[in-house]
Short mmCIF file of C-alpha atoms and ligand atoms in Angstrom, two decimals:
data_model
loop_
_atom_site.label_atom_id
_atom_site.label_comp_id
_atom_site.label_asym_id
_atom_site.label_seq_id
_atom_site.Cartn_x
_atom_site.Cartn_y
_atom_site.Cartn_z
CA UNK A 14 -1.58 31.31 -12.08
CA UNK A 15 -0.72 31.13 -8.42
CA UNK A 16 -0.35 27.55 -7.14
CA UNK A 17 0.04 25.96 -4.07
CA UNK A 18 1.66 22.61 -3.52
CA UNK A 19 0.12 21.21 -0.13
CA UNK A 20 2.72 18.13 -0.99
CA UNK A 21 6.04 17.09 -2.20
CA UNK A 22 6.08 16.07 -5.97
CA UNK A 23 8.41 15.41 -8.57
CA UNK A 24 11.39 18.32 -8.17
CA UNK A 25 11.28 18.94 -12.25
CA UNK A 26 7.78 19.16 -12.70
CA UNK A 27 8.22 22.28 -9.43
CA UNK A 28 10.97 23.60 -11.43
CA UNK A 29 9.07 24.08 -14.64
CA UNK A 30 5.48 25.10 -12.74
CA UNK A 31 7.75 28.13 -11.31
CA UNK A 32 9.14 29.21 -15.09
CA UNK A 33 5.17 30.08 -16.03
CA UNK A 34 3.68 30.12 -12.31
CA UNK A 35 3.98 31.74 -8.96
CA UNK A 36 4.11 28.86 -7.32
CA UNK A 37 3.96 28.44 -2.90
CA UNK A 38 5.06 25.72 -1.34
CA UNK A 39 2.83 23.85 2.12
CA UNK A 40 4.20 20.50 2.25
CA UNK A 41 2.12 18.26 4.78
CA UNK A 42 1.52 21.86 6.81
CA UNK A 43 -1.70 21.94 9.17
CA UNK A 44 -5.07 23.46 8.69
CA UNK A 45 -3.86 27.13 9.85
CA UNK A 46 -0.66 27.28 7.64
CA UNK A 47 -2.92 25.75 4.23
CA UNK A 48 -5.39 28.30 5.10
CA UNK A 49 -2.65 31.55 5.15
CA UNK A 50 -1.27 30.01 1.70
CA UNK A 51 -3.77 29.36 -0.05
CA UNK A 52 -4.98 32.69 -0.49
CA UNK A 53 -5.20 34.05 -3.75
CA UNK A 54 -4.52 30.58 -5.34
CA UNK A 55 -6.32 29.21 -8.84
CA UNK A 56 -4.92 25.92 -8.46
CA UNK A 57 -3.82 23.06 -5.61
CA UNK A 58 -2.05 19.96 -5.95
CA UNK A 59 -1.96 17.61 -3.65
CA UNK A 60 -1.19 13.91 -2.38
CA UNK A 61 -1.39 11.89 0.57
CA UNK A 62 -0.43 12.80 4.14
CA UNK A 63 -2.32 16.39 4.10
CA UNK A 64 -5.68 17.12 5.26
CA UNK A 65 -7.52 19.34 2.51
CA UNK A 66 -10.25 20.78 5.19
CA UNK A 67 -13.77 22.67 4.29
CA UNK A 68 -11.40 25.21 6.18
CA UNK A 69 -8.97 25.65 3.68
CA UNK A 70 -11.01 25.31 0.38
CA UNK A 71 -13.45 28.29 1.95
CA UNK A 72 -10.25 30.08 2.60
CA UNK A 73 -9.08 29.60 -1.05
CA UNK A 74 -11.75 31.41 -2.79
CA UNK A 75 -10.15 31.93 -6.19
CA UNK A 76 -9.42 28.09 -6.94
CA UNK A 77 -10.31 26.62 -10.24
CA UNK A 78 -8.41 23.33 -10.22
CA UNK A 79 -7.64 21.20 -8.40
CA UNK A 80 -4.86 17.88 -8.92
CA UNK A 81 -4.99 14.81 -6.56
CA UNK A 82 -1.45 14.11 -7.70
CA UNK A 83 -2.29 10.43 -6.63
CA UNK A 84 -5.41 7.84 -6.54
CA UNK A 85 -7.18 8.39 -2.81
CA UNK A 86 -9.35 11.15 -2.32
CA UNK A 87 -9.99 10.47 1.62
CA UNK A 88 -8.01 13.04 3.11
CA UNK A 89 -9.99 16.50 1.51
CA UNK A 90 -13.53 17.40 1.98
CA UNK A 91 -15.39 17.12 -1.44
CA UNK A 92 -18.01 18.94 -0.64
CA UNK A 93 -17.15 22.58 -0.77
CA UNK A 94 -15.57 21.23 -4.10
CA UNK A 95 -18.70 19.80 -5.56
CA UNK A 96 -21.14 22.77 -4.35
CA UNK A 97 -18.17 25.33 -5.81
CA UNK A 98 -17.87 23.31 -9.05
CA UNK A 99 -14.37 23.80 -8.77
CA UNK A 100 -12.24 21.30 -11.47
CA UNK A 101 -10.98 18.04 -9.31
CA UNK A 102 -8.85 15.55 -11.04
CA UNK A 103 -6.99 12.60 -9.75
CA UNK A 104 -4.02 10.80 -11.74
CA UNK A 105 -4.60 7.46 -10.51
CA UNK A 106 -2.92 5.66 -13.26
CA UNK A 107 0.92 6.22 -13.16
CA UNK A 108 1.23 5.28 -9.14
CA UNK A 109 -1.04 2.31 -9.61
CA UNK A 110 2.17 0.45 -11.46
CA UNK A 111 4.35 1.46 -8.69
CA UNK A 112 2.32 0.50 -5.76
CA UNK A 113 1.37 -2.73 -7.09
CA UNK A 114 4.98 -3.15 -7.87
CA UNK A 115 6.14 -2.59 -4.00
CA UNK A 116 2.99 -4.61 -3.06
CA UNK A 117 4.71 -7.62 -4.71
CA UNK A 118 7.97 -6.34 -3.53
CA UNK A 119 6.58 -6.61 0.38
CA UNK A 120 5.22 -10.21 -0.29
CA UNK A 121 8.69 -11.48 -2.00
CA UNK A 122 10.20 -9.73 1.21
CA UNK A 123 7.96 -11.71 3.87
CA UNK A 124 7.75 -14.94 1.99
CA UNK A 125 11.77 -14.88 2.50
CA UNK A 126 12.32 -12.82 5.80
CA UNK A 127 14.62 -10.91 3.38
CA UNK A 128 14.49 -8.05 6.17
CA UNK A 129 15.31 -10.30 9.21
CA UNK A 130 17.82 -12.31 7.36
CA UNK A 131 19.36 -8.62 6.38
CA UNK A 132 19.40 -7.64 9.91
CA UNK A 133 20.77 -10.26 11.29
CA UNK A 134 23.70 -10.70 8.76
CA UNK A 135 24.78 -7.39 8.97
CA UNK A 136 25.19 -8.25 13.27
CA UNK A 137 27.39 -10.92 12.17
CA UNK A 138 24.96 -14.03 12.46
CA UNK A 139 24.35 -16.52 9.77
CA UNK A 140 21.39 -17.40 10.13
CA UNK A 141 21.24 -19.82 6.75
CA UNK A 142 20.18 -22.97 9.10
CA UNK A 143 16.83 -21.07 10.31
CA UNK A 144 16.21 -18.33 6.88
CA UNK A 145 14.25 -21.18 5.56
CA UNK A 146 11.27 -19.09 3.11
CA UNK A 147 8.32 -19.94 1.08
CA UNK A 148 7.63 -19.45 -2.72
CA UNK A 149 5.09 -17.37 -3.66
CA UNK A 150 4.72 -19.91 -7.14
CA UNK A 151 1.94 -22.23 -6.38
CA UNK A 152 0.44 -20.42 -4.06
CA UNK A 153 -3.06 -18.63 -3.87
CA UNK A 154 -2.96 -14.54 -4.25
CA UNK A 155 -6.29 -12.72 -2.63
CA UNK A 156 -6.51 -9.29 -3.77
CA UNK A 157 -9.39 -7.50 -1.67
CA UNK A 158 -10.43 -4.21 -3.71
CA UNK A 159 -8.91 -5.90 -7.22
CA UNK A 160 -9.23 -2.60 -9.35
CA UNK A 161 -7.05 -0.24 -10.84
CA UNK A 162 -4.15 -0.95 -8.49
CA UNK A 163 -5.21 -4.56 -6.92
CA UNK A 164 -6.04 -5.92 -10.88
CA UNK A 165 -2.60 -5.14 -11.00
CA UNK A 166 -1.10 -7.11 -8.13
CA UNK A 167 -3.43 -10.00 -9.49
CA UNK A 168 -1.96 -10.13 -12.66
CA UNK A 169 1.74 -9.80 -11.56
CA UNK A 170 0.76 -13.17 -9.03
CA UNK A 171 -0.90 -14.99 -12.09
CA UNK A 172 2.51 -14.17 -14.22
CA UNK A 173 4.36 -15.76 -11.82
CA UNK A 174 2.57 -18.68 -10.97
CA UNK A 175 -0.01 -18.42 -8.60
CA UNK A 176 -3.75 -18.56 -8.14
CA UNK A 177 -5.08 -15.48 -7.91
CA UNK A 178 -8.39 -14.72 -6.30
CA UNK A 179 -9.67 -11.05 -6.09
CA UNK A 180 -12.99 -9.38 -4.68
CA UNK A 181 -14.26 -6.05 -5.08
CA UNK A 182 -17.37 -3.97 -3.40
CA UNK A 183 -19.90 -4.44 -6.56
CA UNK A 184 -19.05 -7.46 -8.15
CA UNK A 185 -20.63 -7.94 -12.05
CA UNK A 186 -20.25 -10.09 -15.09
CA UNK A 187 -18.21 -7.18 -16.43
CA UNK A 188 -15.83 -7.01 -13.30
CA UNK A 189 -15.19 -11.03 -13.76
CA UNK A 190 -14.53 -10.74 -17.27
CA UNK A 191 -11.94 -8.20 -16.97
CA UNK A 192 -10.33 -9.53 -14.04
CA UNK A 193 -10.91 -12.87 -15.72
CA UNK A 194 -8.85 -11.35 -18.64
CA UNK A 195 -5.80 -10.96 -16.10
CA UNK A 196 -5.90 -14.19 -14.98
CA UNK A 197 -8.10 -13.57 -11.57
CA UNK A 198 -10.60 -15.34 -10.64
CA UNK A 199 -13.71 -13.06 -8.58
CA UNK A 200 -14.43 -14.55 -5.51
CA UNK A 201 -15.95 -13.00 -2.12
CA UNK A 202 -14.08 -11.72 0.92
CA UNK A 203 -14.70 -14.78 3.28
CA UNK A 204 -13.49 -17.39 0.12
CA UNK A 205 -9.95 -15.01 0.17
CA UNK A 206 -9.32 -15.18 3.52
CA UNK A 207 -10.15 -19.07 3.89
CA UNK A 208 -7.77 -19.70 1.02
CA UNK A 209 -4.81 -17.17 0.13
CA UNK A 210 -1.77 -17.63 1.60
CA UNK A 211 -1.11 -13.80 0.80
CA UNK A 212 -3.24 -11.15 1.13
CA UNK A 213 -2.83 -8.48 -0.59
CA UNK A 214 -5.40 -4.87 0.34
CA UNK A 215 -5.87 -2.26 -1.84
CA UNK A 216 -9.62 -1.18 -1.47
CA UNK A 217 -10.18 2.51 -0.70
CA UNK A 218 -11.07 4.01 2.98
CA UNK A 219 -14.44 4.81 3.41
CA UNK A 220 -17.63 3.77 5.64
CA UNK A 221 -17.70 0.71 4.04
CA UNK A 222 -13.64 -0.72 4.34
CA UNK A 223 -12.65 0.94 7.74
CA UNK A 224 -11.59 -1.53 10.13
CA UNK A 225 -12.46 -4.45 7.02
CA UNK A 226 -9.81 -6.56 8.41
CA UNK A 227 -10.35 -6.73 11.60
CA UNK A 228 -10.25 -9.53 14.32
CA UNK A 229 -13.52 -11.17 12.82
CA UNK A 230 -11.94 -11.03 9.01
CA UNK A 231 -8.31 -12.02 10.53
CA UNK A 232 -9.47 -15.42 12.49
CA UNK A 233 -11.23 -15.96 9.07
CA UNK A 234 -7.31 -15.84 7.09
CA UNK A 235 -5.73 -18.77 6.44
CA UNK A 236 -2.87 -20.53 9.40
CA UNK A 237 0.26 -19.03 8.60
CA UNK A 238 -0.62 -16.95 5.57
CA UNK A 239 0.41 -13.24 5.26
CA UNK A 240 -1.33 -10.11 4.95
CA UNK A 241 0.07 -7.20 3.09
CA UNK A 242 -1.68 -3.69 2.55
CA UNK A 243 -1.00 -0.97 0.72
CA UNK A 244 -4.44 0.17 1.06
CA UNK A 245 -5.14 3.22 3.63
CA UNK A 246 -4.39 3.27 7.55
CA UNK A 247 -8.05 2.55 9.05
CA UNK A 248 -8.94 -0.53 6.81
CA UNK A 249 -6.84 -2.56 9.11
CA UNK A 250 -7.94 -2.91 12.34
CA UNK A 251 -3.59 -2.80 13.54
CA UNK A 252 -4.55 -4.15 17.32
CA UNK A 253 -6.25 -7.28 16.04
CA UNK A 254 -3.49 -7.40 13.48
CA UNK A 255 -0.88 -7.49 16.27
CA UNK A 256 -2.81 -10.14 18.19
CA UNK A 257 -2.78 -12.49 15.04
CA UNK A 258 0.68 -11.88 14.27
CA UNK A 259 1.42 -12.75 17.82
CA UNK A 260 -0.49 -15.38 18.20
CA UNK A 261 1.26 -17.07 15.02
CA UNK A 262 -1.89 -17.08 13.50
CA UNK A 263 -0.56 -15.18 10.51
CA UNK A 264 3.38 -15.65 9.46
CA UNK A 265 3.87 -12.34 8.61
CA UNK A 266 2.50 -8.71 7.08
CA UNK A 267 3.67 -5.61 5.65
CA UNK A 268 2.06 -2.21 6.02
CA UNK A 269 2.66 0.39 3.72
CA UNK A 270 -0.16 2.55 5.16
CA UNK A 271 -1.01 3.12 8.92
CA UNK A 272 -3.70 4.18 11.69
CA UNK A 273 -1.02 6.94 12.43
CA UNK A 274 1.61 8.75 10.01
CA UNK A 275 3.66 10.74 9.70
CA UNK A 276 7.16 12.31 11.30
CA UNK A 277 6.84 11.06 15.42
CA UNK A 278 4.15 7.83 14.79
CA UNK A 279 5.43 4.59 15.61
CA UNK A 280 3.46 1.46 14.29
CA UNK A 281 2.08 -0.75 17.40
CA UNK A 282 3.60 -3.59 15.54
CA UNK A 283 7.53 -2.09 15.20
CA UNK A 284 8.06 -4.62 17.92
CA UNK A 285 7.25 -7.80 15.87
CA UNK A 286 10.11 -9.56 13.69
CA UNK A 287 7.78 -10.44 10.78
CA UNK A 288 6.59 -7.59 10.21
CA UNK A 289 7.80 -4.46 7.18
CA UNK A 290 6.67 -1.36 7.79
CA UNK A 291 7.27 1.17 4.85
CA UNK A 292 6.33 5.05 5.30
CA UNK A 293 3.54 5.16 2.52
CA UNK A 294 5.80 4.83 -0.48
CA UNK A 295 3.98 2.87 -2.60
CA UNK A 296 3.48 5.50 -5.48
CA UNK A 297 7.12 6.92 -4.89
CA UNK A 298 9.17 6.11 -7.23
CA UNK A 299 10.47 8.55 -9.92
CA UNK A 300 9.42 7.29 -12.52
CA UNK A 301 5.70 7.46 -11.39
CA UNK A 302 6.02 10.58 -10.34
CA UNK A 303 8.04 12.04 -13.03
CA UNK A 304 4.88 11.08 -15.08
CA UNK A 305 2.01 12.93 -12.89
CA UNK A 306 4.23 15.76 -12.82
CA UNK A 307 3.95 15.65 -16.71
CA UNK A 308 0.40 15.69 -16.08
CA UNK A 309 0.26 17.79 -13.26
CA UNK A 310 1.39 20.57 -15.55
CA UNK A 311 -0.69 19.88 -18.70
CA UNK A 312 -4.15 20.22 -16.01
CA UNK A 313 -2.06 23.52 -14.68
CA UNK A 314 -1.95 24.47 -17.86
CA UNK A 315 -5.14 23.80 -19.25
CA UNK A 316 -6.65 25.26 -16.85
CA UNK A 317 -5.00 28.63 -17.56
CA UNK A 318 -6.25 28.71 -21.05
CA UNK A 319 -9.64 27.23 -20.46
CA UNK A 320 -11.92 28.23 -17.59
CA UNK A 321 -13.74 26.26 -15.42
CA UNK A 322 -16.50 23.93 -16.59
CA UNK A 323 -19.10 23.96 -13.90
CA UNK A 324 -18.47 20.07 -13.53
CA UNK A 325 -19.08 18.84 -10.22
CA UNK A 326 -17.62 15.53 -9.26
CA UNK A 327 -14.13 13.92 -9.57
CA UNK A 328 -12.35 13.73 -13.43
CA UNK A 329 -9.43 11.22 -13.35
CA UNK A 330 -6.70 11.96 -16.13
CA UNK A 331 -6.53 8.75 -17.54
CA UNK A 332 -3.21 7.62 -19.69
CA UNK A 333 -4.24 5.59 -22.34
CA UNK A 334 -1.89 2.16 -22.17
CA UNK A 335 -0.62 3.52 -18.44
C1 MLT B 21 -2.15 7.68 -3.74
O1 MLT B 21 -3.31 7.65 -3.30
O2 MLT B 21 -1.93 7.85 -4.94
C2 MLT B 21 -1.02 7.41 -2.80
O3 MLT B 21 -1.41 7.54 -1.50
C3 MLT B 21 0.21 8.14 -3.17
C4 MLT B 21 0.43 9.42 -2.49
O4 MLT B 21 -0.34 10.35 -2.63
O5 MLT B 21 1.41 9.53 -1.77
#
């Protein structure tokens, strides 16, 4: 089969798709490039941080498969897929224990201005008299969008002590149950914002969640709480975010995703002391990856030995216990 990775995955899983594959390599390139090297492909794997147009899916007319090596599907056109009934699968679970791992990470981090207190040390000032931080035990967690990922986040705040609150866009018995189950309590939006100190995004972008937390939804957060997302870039609004953290309306955030990324972008809110950025590495560590390269290969593979089923819509690859 003829591959093409559009993005960087694990460097094992590349070495063994080129011992059975011809496999080209497109990391992050624009439209134009995609569309020269796709040509002649059967299958495309991709993540985050490159635009899969209607442009280069017409171009790649002999694709079977394709692998979302990831969870979000907002950054390739579906259509062309659908009508073409071309195989797409995501592999949402493996990242999911990653991100919400970093998401917890980046509220740990603000609650004790672990980067500003690192900073400042290393210029030689001790800074012990003012580093004074908050616990996260005791505290109330919001999770907006608590599913595979955010159900995650809630779980790790109710292990360690906190309340945790979570909403999600269709809210049922059987969502409260399970989140129930992991020790969150479903809520609505406005009750998270008028009562977590941390808020924690992980909903999906679409028509529904762009601009979600915006000025209206940030004068609704809590005094002095914190907002952290590891959503997409477009779900918060980052102007009105500035103005709140300015303001001192919120203490602090950290933004694993932004309105602009990339090699060149620089946040509007790099100025701002209590703020992390991160450059979308919630799903990176090896580990994670290590594992959707495992399953990268056995959907490569699969799809060598059996054709195309004339599914339309998206499969995920789900790991049993991931
Ligand atoms: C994802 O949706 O899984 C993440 O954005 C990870 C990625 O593709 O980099």
């Amino acid at each position: 089969m003829k591959v093409l990775l559009a993005s960087s995955i694990d460097p094992g899983t590349v070495a063994r798709l080129r011992e059975a594959h011809e496999v080209v390599t497109a990391f992050g390139a624009p439209e134009a490039e995609l569309i020269a090297a796709v040509e002649g492909c059967q299958a495309l794997v991709f993540r985050s941080g490159v635009e899969i147009t209607a442009g280069v899916l017409d171009a790649a007319t002999d694709l079977t498969v394709i692998v979302r090596a990831g969870s979000g599907y907002d950054n390739i056109d579906l259509e062309p897929v659908r009508r073409r009934g071309i195989r797409f699968i995501r592999v949402p679970g493996p990242g999911a224990k990653a991100v919400a791992e970093l998401a917890f990470a980046q509220m740990l981090a603000l609650a004790r201005n672990l980067f500003w207190a690192d900073r400042e040390w290393r210029a030689g000032n001790w800074v012990k008299p003012m580093a004074n931080g908050r616990l996260l035990t005791g505290k109330t967690l919001g999770v907006v969008g608590a599913g595979n990922i955010g159900s995650r986040v809630g779980a790790m705040g109710a292990a360690w002590g906190m309340r945790a609150l979570g909403c999600v866009e269709h809210p049922t018995e059987t969502a409260a149950r399970r989140l129930a189950e992991r020790g969150i309590e479903l809520t609505d939006l406005d009750r998270i914002l008028a009562e977590a100190d941390f808020v924690s995004i992980h909903t999906p972008l679409q028509a529904s969640t762009r601009n979600l937390i915006g000025a209206d939804a940030l004068g609704k957060m809590k005094p002095g709480s914190y907002l952290v997302t590891l959503a997409r870039g477009g779900v918060v609004d980052e102007g009105a975010l500035r103005a709140a953290l300015e303001s001192g309306h919120l203490a602090g955030a950290a933004l694993d995703v932004h309105e602009r990324e990339g090699n060149g972008n620089v946040s509007p809110l790099a100025g701002l002391p209590n703020v992390i950025l991160t450059p979308h590495i919630g799903a990176s560590t090896s580990d994670s990856q290590a594992e959707i390269g495992q399953i990268i290969l056995e959907c490569i593979q699969d799809a060598v030995t059996r054709p195309p089923d004339l599914v339309p819509g998206v499969e995920d690859f789900v790991v049993i216990g991931a």
